[in-house]
């Protein structure tokens, strides 16, 4: 695969993930419960990934360059996959209280949270540039979240759930990139999604039954499963090794403006010039943090 194709692959995965919040909030407006949407996303994702895993094992068998995960590795993938489930649950809850354009900004606090984790794991390597990048990201967040707009009042629960989603997403990225790298991406994704599904079941429990609707489950669940739990992991696993982590982080940040733009078009959310400037600053922070990795 060429570098340009690698960039396009990662960008496609980011764009698909950027649609999730808008689709969930749109479905909520039609009457679909958040609990049902989260359940449907993981239910169909596990079903599709299980079928694909069977096909992969049947087609490649022992000739594959990938190794089958051990029982211990499966358990680890399921355990750390719970962070993916928490990320989805908190993110979908957050946009019940704040606009999608703000929800994605809160989720992307994983940018500076990732910097903190990176500094700890690398024992302070490139300390100055990472700290500067983290501060720039926070400054951009203040503008992008419209905190200077006195007429806008953000619900505390929306902010809390959004930050919890960011913490969960940061944890997911940290663990998933360090586990099962010799396991086929489809098989690895299956166990990660199983972990997420367990969290969704425990998190929403009876609310899933109370909001159950076959129509909404089929219409929105399949879409969320494919573009939320299947496409991004696959495209990142394929494209990231080609273009590198630094450039990959920059390309994947296209998710932020795309999510805000889709919310503005589909949900008719108002996005001010100041918010767009804030988003631009956040993107600059991503470039700054990853500049030496490109």
PDB file of C-alpha atoms in Angstrom:
ATOM      1  CA  UNK A   1       0.000   0.000   0.000  1.00  0.00           C
ATOM      2  CA  UNK A   2       1.282   3.488  -0.909  1.00  0.00           C
ATOM      3  CA  UNK A   3       1.498   6.325   1.603  1.00  0.00           C
ATOM      4  CA  UNK A   4      -1.374   8.191  -0.075  1.00  0.00           C
ATOM      5  CA  UNK A   5      -3.606   5.121   0.149  1.00  0.00           C
ATOM      6  CA  UNK A   6      -2.606   4.732   3.780  1.00  0.00           C
ATOM      7  CA  UNK A   7      -3.641   8.337   4.472  1.00  0.00           C
ATOM      8  CA  UNK A   8      -6.961   7.794   2.676  1.00  0.00           C
ATOM      9  CA  UNK A   9      -7.600   4.589   4.650  1.00  0.00           C
ATOM     10  CA  UNK A  10      -7.003   6.230   8.038  1.00  0.00           C
ATOM     11  CA  UNK A  11      -9.048   9.282   7.002  1.00  0.00           C
ATOM     12  CA  UNK A  12     -12.003   7.084   6.031  1.00  0.00           C
ATOM     13  CA  UNK A  13     -11.936   5.353   9.409  1.00  0.00           C
ATOM     14  CA  UNK A  14     -11.857   8.724  11.176  1.00  0.00           C
ATOM     15  CA  UNK A  15     -14.749  10.087   9.124  1.00  0.00           C
ATOM     16  CA  UNK A  16     -16.879   7.034   9.846  1.00  0.00           C
ATOM     17  CA  UNK A  17     -16.252   7.352  13.588  1.00  0.00           C
ATOM     18  CA  UNK A  18     -17.028  11.061  13.418  1.00  0.00           C
ATOM     19  CA  UNK A  19     -20.589  10.305  12.285  1.00  0.00           C
ATOM     20  CA  UNK A  20     -21.544   8.259  15.347  1.00  0.00           C
ATOM     21  CA  UNK A  21     -22.682  10.991  17.734  1.00  0.00           C
ATOM     22  CA  UNK A  22     -24.706  12.745  15.045  1.00  0.00           C
ATOM     23  CA  UNK A  23     -26.478   9.515  14.075  1.00  0.00           C
ATOM     24  CA  UNK A  24     -27.186   8.642  17.727  1.00  0.00           C
ATOM     25  CA  UNK A  25     -28.637  12.066  18.476  1.00  0.00           C
ATOM     26  CA  UNK A  26     -30.664  11.994  15.247  1.00  0.00           C
ATOM     27  CA  UNK A  27     -32.038   8.573  16.199  1.00  0.00           C
ATOM     28  CA  UNK A  28     -32.848   9.888  19.687  1.00  0.00           C
ATOM     29  CA  UNK A  29     -34.912  12.605  18.049  1.00  0.00           C
ATOM     30  CA  UNK A  30     -36.935   9.955  16.237  1.00  0.00           C
ATOM     31  CA  UNK A  31     -37.612   8.095  19.469  1.00  0.00           C
ATOM     32  CA  UNK A  32     -34.803   5.524  19.589  1.00  0.00           C
ATOM     33  CA  UNK A  33     -33.440   5.002  23.109  1.00  0.00           C
ATOM     34  CA  UNK A  34     -29.727   5.461  23.756  1.00  0.00           C
ATOM     35  CA  UNK A  35     -29.585   2.143  25.618  1.00  0.00           C
ATOM     36  CA  UNK A  36     -31.004   0.301  22.597  1.00  0.00           C
ATOM     37  CA  UNK A  37     -28.610   2.054  20.196  1.00  0.00           C
ATOM     38  CA  UNK A  38     -25.542   1.152  22.276  1.00  0.00           C
ATOM     39  CA  UNK A  39     -26.756  -2.440  22.666  1.00  0.00           C
ATOM     40  CA  UNK A  40     -27.497  -2.763  18.936  1.00  0.00           C
ATOM     41  CA  UNK A  41     -24.106  -1.374  17.951  1.00  0.00           C
ATOM     42  CA  UNK A  42     -22.183  -3.956  19.949  1.00  0.00           C
ATOM     43  CA  UNK A  43     -24.600  -6.817  19.301  1.00  0.00           C
ATOM     44  CA  UNK A  44     -24.327  -6.543  15.513  1.00  0.00           C
ATOM     45  CA  UNK A  45     -20.594  -5.817  15.681  1.00  0.00           C
ATOM     46  CA  UNK A  46     -19.967  -9.069  17.573  1.00  0.00           C
ATOM     47  CA  UNK A  47     -22.184 -10.991  15.171  1.00  0.00           C
ATOM     48  CA  UNK A  48     -20.432  -9.610  12.064  1.00  0.00           C
ATOM     49  CA  UNK A  49     -16.916  -9.949  13.534  1.00  0.00           C
ATOM     50  CA  UNK A  50     -17.603 -13.548  14.610  1.00  0.00           C
ATOM     51  CA  UNK A  51     -18.663 -14.457  11.073  1.00  0.00           C
ATOM     52  CA  UNK A  52     -15.633 -12.681   9.579  1.00  0.00           C
ATOM     53  CA  UNK A  53     -13.308 -14.375  12.090  1.00  0.00           C
ATOM     54  CA  UNK A  54     -14.644 -17.783  11.057  1.00  0.00           C
ATOM     55  CA  UNK A  55     -14.089 -16.933   7.376  1.00  0.00           C
ATOM     56  CA  UNK A  56     -10.528 -15.752   8.070  1.00  0.00           C
ATOM     57  CA  UNK A  57      -9.636 -18.898  10.006  1.00  0.00           C
ATOM     58  CA  UNK A  58     -11.183 -21.049   7.286  1.00  0.00           C
ATOM     59  CA  UNK A  59      -9.456 -19.216   4.435  1.00  0.00           C
ATOM     60  CA  UNK A  60      -5.955 -18.767   5.839  1.00  0.00           C
ATOM     61  CA  UNK A  61      -5.642 -21.400   8.550  1.00  0.00           C
ATOM     62  CA  UNK A  62      -2.043 -22.216   9.415  1.00  0.00           C
ATOM     63  CA  UNK A  63      -0.680 -20.288   6.394  1.00  0.00           C
ATOM     64  CA  UNK A  64      -1.548 -16.930   7.975  1.00  0.00           C
ATOM     65  CA  UNK A  65       1.230 -14.626   9.188  1.00  0.00           C
ATOM     66  CA  UNK A  66      -0.910 -13.862  12.229  1.00  0.00           C
ATOM     67  CA  UNK A  67      -0.888 -15.938  15.396  1.00  0.00           C
ATOM     68  CA  UNK A  68      -4.031 -17.188  17.107  1.00  0.00           C
ATOM     69  CA  UNK A  69      -4.522 -15.445  20.476  1.00  0.00           C
ATOM     70  CA  UNK A  70      -3.921 -17.581  23.551  1.00  0.00           C
ATOM     71  CA  UNK A  71      -6.585 -17.954  26.216  1.00  0.00           C
ATOM     72  CA  UNK A  72      -4.751 -15.430  28.384  1.00  0.00           C
ATOM     73  CA  UNK A  73      -4.538 -12.953  25.501  1.00  0.00           C
ATOM     74  CA  UNK A  74      -8.266 -13.345  24.795  1.00  0.00           C
ATOM     75  CA  UNK A  75      -9.014 -12.560  28.432  1.00  0.00           C
ATOM     76  CA  UNK A  76      -6.790  -9.470  28.312  1.00  0.00           C
ATOM     77  CA  UNK A  77      -8.412  -8.227  25.101  1.00  0.00           C
ATOM     78  CA  UNK A  78     -11.891  -8.674  26.585  1.00  0.00           C
ATOM     79  CA  UNK A  79     -10.819  -6.955  29.822  1.00  0.00           C
ATOM     80  CA  UNK A  80      -9.290  -3.938  28.088  1.00  0.00           C
ATOM     81  CA  UNK A  81     -12.151  -3.888  25.593  1.00  0.00           C
ATOM     82  CA  UNK A  82     -14.332  -2.744  28.487  1.00  0.00           C
ATOM     83  CA  UNK A  83     -12.743   0.695  28.112  1.00  0.00           C
ATOM     84  CA  UNK A  84     -14.247   0.843  24.612  1.00  0.00           C
ATOM     85  CA  UNK A  85     -17.686   0.099  26.054  1.00  0.00           C
ATOM     86  CA  UNK A  86     -17.326   2.781  28.737  1.00  0.00           C
ATOM     87  CA  UNK A  87     -16.207   5.272  26.081  1.00  0.00           C
ATOM     88  CA  UNK A  88     -19.338   4.657  23.997  1.00  0.00           C
ATOM     89  CA  UNK A  89     -21.707   4.753  26.976  1.00  0.00           C
ATOM     90  CA  UNK A  90     -20.304   7.986  28.401  1.00  0.00           C
ATOM     91  CA  UNK A  91     -20.053   9.632  24.961  1.00  0.00           C
ATOM     92  CA  UNK A  92     -23.654   8.841  24.059  1.00  0.00           C
ATOM     93  CA  UNK A  93     -24.785  10.059  27.483  1.00  0.00           C
ATOM     94  CA  UNK A  94     -22.810  13.272  27.094  1.00  0.00           C
ATOM     95  CA  UNK A  95     -24.584  14.312  23.898  1.00  0.00           C
ATOM     96  CA  UNK A  96     -27.913  13.955  25.676  1.00  0.00           C
ATOM     97  CA  UNK A  97     -26.955  17.063  27.667  1.00  0.00           C
ATOM     98  CA  UNK A  98     -24.667  19.040  25.328  1.00  0.00           C
ATOM     99  CA  UNK A  99     -24.586  19.614  21.537  1.00  0.00           C
ATOM    100  CA  UNK A 100     -22.689  17.055  19.437  1.00  0.00           C
ATOM    101  CA  UNK A 101     -20.235  19.805  18.480  1.00  0.00           C
ATOM    102  CA  UNK A 102     -19.332  20.144  22.165  1.00  0.00           C
ATOM    103  CA  UNK A 103     -19.486  16.397  22.853  1.00  0.00           C
ATOM    104  CA  UNK A 104     -16.793  15.620  20.281  1.00  0.00           C
ATOM    105  CA  UNK A 105     -14.573  18.343  21.753  1.00  0.00           C
ATOM    106  CA  UNK A 106     -14.968  16.806  25.205  1.00  0.00           C
ATOM    107  CA  UNK A 107     -14.186  13.345  23.824  1.00  0.00           C
ATOM    108  CA  UNK A 108     -11.072  14.708  22.122  1.00  0.00           C
ATOM    109  CA  UNK A 109      -9.646  15.780  25.454  1.00  0.00           C
ATOM    110  CA  UNK A 110      -8.027  12.396  24.956  1.00  0.00           C
ATOM    111  CA  UNK A 111      -5.433  14.432  22.996  1.00  0.00           C
ATOM    112  CA  UNK A 112      -3.853  15.998  26.095  1.00  0.00           C
ATOM    113  CA  UNK A 113      -4.744  13.006  28.263  1.00  0.00           C
ATOM    114  CA  UNK A 114      -2.807  10.878  25.802  1.00  0.00           C
ATOM    115  CA  UNK A 115       0.101  13.301  26.161  1.00  0.00           C
ATOM    116  CA  UNK A 116       0.103  12.760  29.923  1.00  0.00           C
ATOM    117  CA  UNK A 117       0.014   8.978  29.508  1.00  0.00           C
ATOM    118  CA  UNK A 118       2.748   9.190  26.865  1.00  0.00           C
ATOM    119  CA  UNK A 119       4.973  11.296  29.104  1.00  0.00           C
ATOM    120  CA  UNK A 120       4.592   8.778  31.918  1.00  0.00           C
ATOM    121  CA  UNK A 121       5.177   5.726  29.689  1.00  0.00           C
ATOM    122  CA  UNK A 122       8.215   7.316  27.931  1.00  0.00           C
ATOM    123  CA  UNK A 123       9.593   8.844  31.168  1.00  0.00           C
ATOM    124  CA  UNK A 124       9.400  12.424  29.948  1.00  0.00           C
ATOM    125  CA  UNK A 125      10.714  12.011  26.389  1.00  0.00           C
ATOM    126  CA  UNK A 126      10.148  15.203  24.311  1.00  0.00           C
ATOM    127  CA  UNK A 127       8.671  16.754  27.452  1.00  0.00           C
ATOM    128  CA  UNK A 128       8.634  20.404  26.312  1.00  0.00           C
ATOM    129  CA  UNK A 129       6.937  19.949  22.934  1.00  0.00           C
ATOM    130  CA  UNK A 130       4.296  17.624  24.405  1.00  0.00           C
ATOM    131  CA  UNK A 131       3.463  19.982  27.255  1.00  0.00           C
ATOM    132  CA  UNK A 132       3.174  22.934  24.875  1.00  0.00           C
ATOM    133  CA  UNK A 133       0.933  20.864  22.595  1.00  0.00           C
ATOM    134  CA  UNK A 134      -1.253  19.837  25.528  1.00  0.00           C
ATOM    135  CA  UNK A 135      -1.667  23.444  26.685  1.00  0.00           C
ATOM    136  CA  UNK A 136      -2.543  24.541  23.132  1.00  0.00           C
ATOM    137  CA  UNK A 137      -5.163  21.762  22.951  1.00  0.00           C
ATOM    138  CA  UNK A 138      -6.765  22.947  26.197  1.00  0.00           C
ATOM    139  CA  UNK A 139      -6.762  26.544  24.968  1.00  0.00           C
ATOM    140  CA  UNK A 140      -8.482  25.440  21.755  1.00  0.00           C
ATOM    141  CA  UNK A 141     -11.037  23.509  23.805  1.00  0.00           C
ATOM    142  CA  UNK A 142     -12.031  26.647  25.718  1.00  0.00           C
ATOM    143  CA  UNK A 143     -12.904  28.316  22.409  1.00  0.00           C
ATOM    144  CA  UNK A 144     -14.366  25.239  20.689  1.00  0.00           C
ATOM    145  CA  UNK A 145     -16.683  24.469  23.612  1.00  0.00           C
ATOM    146  CA  UNK A 146     -18.018  28.051  23.473  1.00  0.00           C
ATOM    147  CA  UNK A 147     -17.121  28.697  27.097  1.00  0.00           C
ATOM    148  CA  UNK A 148     -16.827  32.453  26.419  1.00  0.00           C
ATOM    149  CA  UNK A 149     -20.420  32.620  25.173  1.00  0.00           C
ATOM    150  CA  UNK A 150     -22.396  33.814  28.192  1.00  0.00           C
ATOM    151  CA  UNK A 151     -25.744  32.833  26.652  1.00  0.00           C
ATOM    152  CA  UNK A 152     -24.614  29.209  26.388  1.00  0.00           C
ATOM    153  CA  UNK A 153     -24.958  27.079  29.514  1.00  0.00           C
ATOM    154  CA  UNK A 154     -23.407  23.641  29.307  1.00  0.00           C
ATOM    155  CA  UNK A 155     -25.012  21.039  31.537  1.00  0.00           C
ATOM    156  CA  UNK A 156     -22.518  19.790  34.181  1.00  0.00           C
ATOM    157  CA  UNK A 157     -23.528  16.172  33.524  1.00  0.00           C
ATOM    158  CA  UNK A 158     -22.775  16.595  29.822  1.00  0.00           C
ATOM    159  CA  UNK A 159     -19.290  17.851  30.648  1.00  0.00           C
ATOM    160  CA  UNK A 160     -18.725  15.110  33.241  1.00  0.00           C
ATOM    161  CA  UNK A 161     -19.838  12.302  30.914  1.00  0.00           C
ATOM    162  CA  UNK A 162     -17.792  13.782  28.055  1.00  0.00           C
ATOM    163  CA  UNK A 163     -14.618  13.838  30.149  1.00  0.00           C
ATOM    164  CA  UNK A 164     -15.298  10.284  31.366  1.00  0.00           C
ATOM    165  CA  UNK A 165     -15.611   9.253  27.704  1.00  0.00           C
ATOM    166  CA  UNK A 166     -12.249  10.899  26.985  1.00  0.00           C
ATOM    167  CA  UNK A 167     -10.579   9.048  29.868  1.00  0.00           C
ATOM    168  CA  UNK A 168     -12.069   5.748  28.690  1.00  0.00           C
ATOM    169  CA  UNK A 169     -11.043   6.386  25.063  1.00  0.00           C
ATOM    170  CA  UNK A 170      -7.491   7.278  26.131  1.00  0.00           C
ATOM    171  CA  UNK A 171      -7.300   4.026  28.094  1.00  0.00           C
ATOM    172  CA  UNK A 172      -8.640   2.055  25.120  1.00  0.00           C
ATOM    173  CA  UNK A 173      -6.070   3.510  22.712  1.00  0.00           C
ATOM    174  CA  UNK A 174      -3.232   2.866  25.177  1.00  0.00           C
ATOM    175  CA  UNK A 175      -4.119  -0.770  25.854  1.00  0.00           C
ATOM    176  CA  UNK A 176      -5.329  -1.812  22.389  1.00  0.00           C
ATOM    177  CA  UNK A 177      -2.114  -0.616  20.723  1.00  0.00           C
ATOM    178  CA  UNK A 178      -0.033  -2.726  23.082  1.00  0.00           C
ATOM    179  CA  UNK A 179      -1.970  -5.975  22.979  1.00  0.00           C
ATOM    180  CA  UNK A 180      -2.456  -8.675  20.380  1.00  0.00           C
ATOM    181  CA  UNK A 181      -0.491  -6.957  17.615  1.00  0.00           C
ATOM    182  CA  UNK A 182       0.285 -10.330  16.031  1.00  0.00           C
ATOM    183  CA  UNK A 183      -3.390 -11.268  16.050  1.00  0.00           C
ATOM    184  CA  UNK A 184      -5.478 -10.567  12.936  1.00  0.00           C
ATOM    185  CA  UNK A 185      -7.271  -7.222  13.302  1.00  0.00           C
ATOM    186  CA  UNK A 186     -10.717  -8.812  12.849  1.00  0.00           C
ATOM    187  CA  UNK A 187     -10.114 -11.445  15.509  1.00  0.00           C
ATOM    188  CA  UNK A 188      -8.560  -8.882  17.861  1.00  0.00           C
ATOM    189  CA  UNK A 189     -11.478  -6.492  17.316  1.00  0.00           C
ATOM    190  CA  UNK A 190     -13.954  -9.275  18.093  1.00  0.00           C
ATOM    191  CA  UNK A 191     -12.586  -9.791  21.606  1.00  0.00           C
ATOM    192  CA  UNK A 192     -12.265  -6.053  22.257  1.00  0.00           C
ATOM    193  CA  UNK A 193     -15.886  -5.551  21.201  1.00  0.00           C
ATOM    194  CA  UNK A 194     -16.991  -8.460  23.418  1.00  0.00           C
ATOM    195  CA  UNK A 195     -15.467  -6.599  26.355  1.00  0.00           C
ATOM    196  CA  UNK A 196     -17.320  -3.455  25.321  1.00  0.00           C
ATOM    197  CA  UNK A 197     -20.568  -5.405  24.966  1.00  0.00           C
ATOM    198  CA  UNK A 198     -20.293  -6.711  28.540  1.00  0.00           C
ATOM    199  CA  UNK A 199     -20.030  -3.114  29.787  1.00  0.00           C
ATOM    200  CA  UNK A 200     -23.021  -2.013  27.687  1.00  0.00           C
ATOM    201  CA  UNK A 201     -25.157  -4.829  29.133  1.00  0.00           C
ATOM    202  CA  UNK A 202     -24.182  -3.998  32.712  1.00  0.00           C
ATOM    203  CA  UNK A 203     -24.335  -0.239  32.188  1.00  0.00           C
ATOM    204  CA  UNK A 204     -27.787  -0.056  30.568  1.00  0.00           C
ATOM    205  CA  UNK A 205     -29.281  -3.325  31.915  1.00  0.00           C
ATOM    206  CA  UNK A 206     -33.107  -3.060  32.055  1.00  0.00           C
ATOM    207  CA  UNK A 207     -33.137   0.137  29.977  1.00  0.00           C
ATOM    208  CA  UNK A 208     -32.305  -2.001  26.937  1.00  0.00           C
ATOM    209  CA  UNK A 209     -35.517  -3.982  27.405  1.00  0.00           C
ATOM    210  CA  UNK A 210     -37.552  -0.873  28.164  1.00  0.00           C
ATOM    211  CA  UNK A 211     -36.446   0.861  24.946  1.00  0.00           C
ATOM    212  CA  UNK A 212     -36.331  -2.257  22.767  1.00  0.00           C
ATOM    213  CA  UNK A 213     -37.593  -1.718  19.229  1.00  0.00           C
ATOM    214  CA  UNK A 214     -36.715  -4.060  16.352  1.00  0.00           C
ATOM    215  CA  UNK A 215     -37.104  -1.319  13.713  1.00  0.00           C
ATOM    216  CA  UNK A 216     -34.672   1.110  15.354  1.00  0.00           C
ATOM    217  CA  UNK A 217     -32.349  -1.758  16.203  1.00  0.00           C
ATOM    218  CA  UNK A 218     -32.060  -2.811  12.562  1.00  0.00           C
ATOM    219  CA  UNK A 219     -32.042   0.651  10.984  1.00  0.00           C
ATOM    220  CA  UNK A 220     -29.492   2.292  13.279  1.00  0.00           C
ATOM    221  CA  UNK A 221     -27.807  -0.658  14.998  1.00  0.00           C
ATOM    222  CA  UNK A 222     -26.281  -2.097  11.829  1.00  0.00           C
ATOM    223  CA  UNK A 223     -24.975   1.332  10.775  1.00  0.00           C
ATOM    224  CA  UNK A 224     -23.430   2.022  14.187  1.00  0.00           C
ATOM    225  CA  UNK A 225     -21.904  -1.465  14.309  1.00  0.00           C
ATOM    226  CA  UNK A 226     -20.228  -1.137  10.919  1.00  0.00           C
ATOM    227  CA  UNK A 227     -19.067   2.472  11.125  1.00  0.00           C
ATOM    228  CA  UNK A 228     -18.459   2.575  14.873  1.00  0.00           C
ATOM    229  CA  UNK A 229     -17.057  -0.803  15.890  1.00  0.00           C
ATOM    230  CA  UNK A 230     -15.740  -2.368  12.681  1.00  0.00           C
ATOM    231  CA  UNK A 231     -14.484   0.152  10.108  1.00  0.00           C
ATOM    232  CA  UNK A 232     -12.283   2.356  12.372  1.00  0.00           C
ATOM    233  CA  UNK A 233     -10.259  -0.494  13.990  1.00  0.00           C
ATOM    234  CA  UNK A 234      -9.751  -2.171  10.608  1.00  0.00           C
ATOM    235  CA  UNK A 235      -8.735   0.970   8.685  1.00  0.00           C
ATOM    236  CA  UNK A 236      -6.425   2.144  11.483  1.00  0.00           C
ATOM    237  CA  UNK A 237      -4.732  -1.261  11.674  1.00  0.00           C
ATOM    238  CA  UNK A 238      -4.210  -1.264   7.909  1.00  0.00           C
ATOM    239  CA  UNK A 239      -3.243   2.380   7.389  1.00  0.00           C
ATOM    240  CA  UNK A 240      -1.322   3.312  10.549  1.00  0.00           C
ATOM    241  CA  UNK A 241       1.667   1.004   9.897  1.00  0.00           C
ATOM    242  CA  UNK A 242       2.016   2.554   6.421  1.00  0.00           C
ATOM    243  CA  UNK A 243       1.926   6.245   7.373  1.00  0.00           C
ATOM    244  CA  UNK A 244       3.274   6.074  10.936  1.00  0.00           C
ATOM    245  CA  UNK A 245       1.840   7.045  14.315  1.00  0.00           C
ATOM    246  CA  UNK A 246       2.602  10.772  14.055  1.00  0.00           C
ATOM    247  CA  UNK A 247       1.033  11.370  10.655  1.00  0.00           C
ATOM    248  CA  UNK A 248      -1.722   8.917  11.575  1.00  0.00           C
ATOM    249  CA  UNK A 249      -2.698  10.984  14.629  1.00  0.00           C
ATOM    250  CA  UNK A 250      -2.829  14.128  12.482  1.00  0.00           C
ATOM    251  CA  UNK A 251      -4.929  12.499   9.748  1.00  0.00           C
ATOM    252  CA  UNK A 252      -7.317  10.891  12.241  1.00  0.00           C
ATOM    253  CA  UNK A 253      -7.978  14.278  13.886  1.00  0.00           C
ATOM    254  CA  UNK A 254     -10.110  15.095  10.825  1.00  0.00           C
ATOM    255  CA  UNK A 255     -12.818  13.376  12.878  1.00  0.00           C
ATOM    256  CA  UNK A 256     -13.248  16.571  14.931  1.00  0.00           C
ATOM    257  CA  UNK A 257     -14.283  19.066  12.221  1.00  0.00           C
ATOM    258  CA  UNK A 258     -16.221  16.374  10.344  1.00  0.00           C
ATOM    259  CA  UNK A 259     -18.282  15.497  13.419  1.00  0.00           C
ATOM    260  CA  UNK A 260     -19.025  19.168  14.076  1.00  0.00           C
ATOM    261  CA  UNK A 261     -19.894  19.767  10.407  1.00  0.00           C
ATOM    262  CA  UNK A 262     -22.215  16.737  10.253  1.00  0.00           C
ATOM    263  CA  UNK A 263     -23.981  17.949  13.408  1.00  0.00           C
ATOM    264  CA  UNK A 264     -24.407  21.398  11.873  1.00  0.00           C
ATOM    265  CA  UNK A 265     -25.869  19.964   8.641  1.00  0.00           C
ATOM    266  CA  UNK A 266     -27.966  17.053   9.930  1.00  0.00           C
ATOM    267  CA  UNK A 267     -28.979  18.312  13.374  1.00  0.00           C
ATOM    268  CA  UNK A 268     -28.953  22.022  12.500  1.00  0.00           C
ATOM    269  CA  UNK A 269     -26.677  22.794  15.440  1.00  0.00           C
ATOM    270  CA  UNK A 270     -25.262  26.314  15.557  1.00  0.00           C
ATOM    271  CA  UNK A 271     -21.482  26.438  15.358  1.00  0.00           C
ATOM    272  CA  UNK A 272     -19.911  29.872  15.831  1.00  0.00           C
ATOM    273  CA  UNK A 273     -16.802  31.261  14.162  1.00  0.00           C
ATOM    274  CA  UNK A 274     -15.097  31.195  17.568  1.00  0.00           C
ATOM    275  CA  UNK A 275     -15.771  27.455  17.842  1.00  0.00           C
ATOM    276  CA  UNK A 276     -14.237  26.830  14.411  1.00  0.00           C
ATOM    277  CA  UNK A 277     -11.173  28.806  15.476  1.00  0.00           C
ATOM    278  CA  UNK A 278     -10.963  26.644  18.605  1.00  0.00           C
ATOM    279  CA  UNK A 279     -11.193  23.488  16.493  1.00  0.00           C
ATOM    280  CA  UNK A 280      -8.396  24.834  14.287  1.00  0.00           C
ATOM    281  CA  UNK A 281      -6.240  25.412  17.377  1.00  0.00           C
ATOM    282  CA  UNK A 282      -6.896  21.846  18.584  1.00  0.00           C
ATOM    283  CA  UNK A 283      -5.816  20.483  15.189  1.00  0.00           C
ATOM    284  CA  UNK A 284      -2.657  22.604  15.404  1.00  0.00           C
ATOM    285  CA  UNK A 285      -1.998  21.062  18.823  1.00  0.00           C
ATOM    286  CA  UNK A 286      -2.264  17.568  17.313  1.00  0.00           C
ATOM    287  CA  UNK A 287       0.304  18.521  14.646  1.00  0.00           C
ATOM    288  CA  UNK A 288       2.583  20.081  17.273  1.00  0.00           C
ATOM    289  CA  UNK A 289       2.517  17.062  19.563  1.00  0.00           C
ATOM    290  CA  UNK A 290       3.252  14.636  16.715  1.00  0.00           C
ATOM    291  CA  UNK A 291       5.585  16.833  14.639  1.00  0.00           C
ATOM    292  CA  UNK A 292       8.764  14.896  15.441  1.00  0.00           C
ATOM    293  CA  UNK A 293       7.062  11.564  14.679  1.00  0.00           C
ATOM    294  CA  UNK A 294       6.116  12.438  11.091  1.00  0.00           C
TER     295      UNK A 294
END
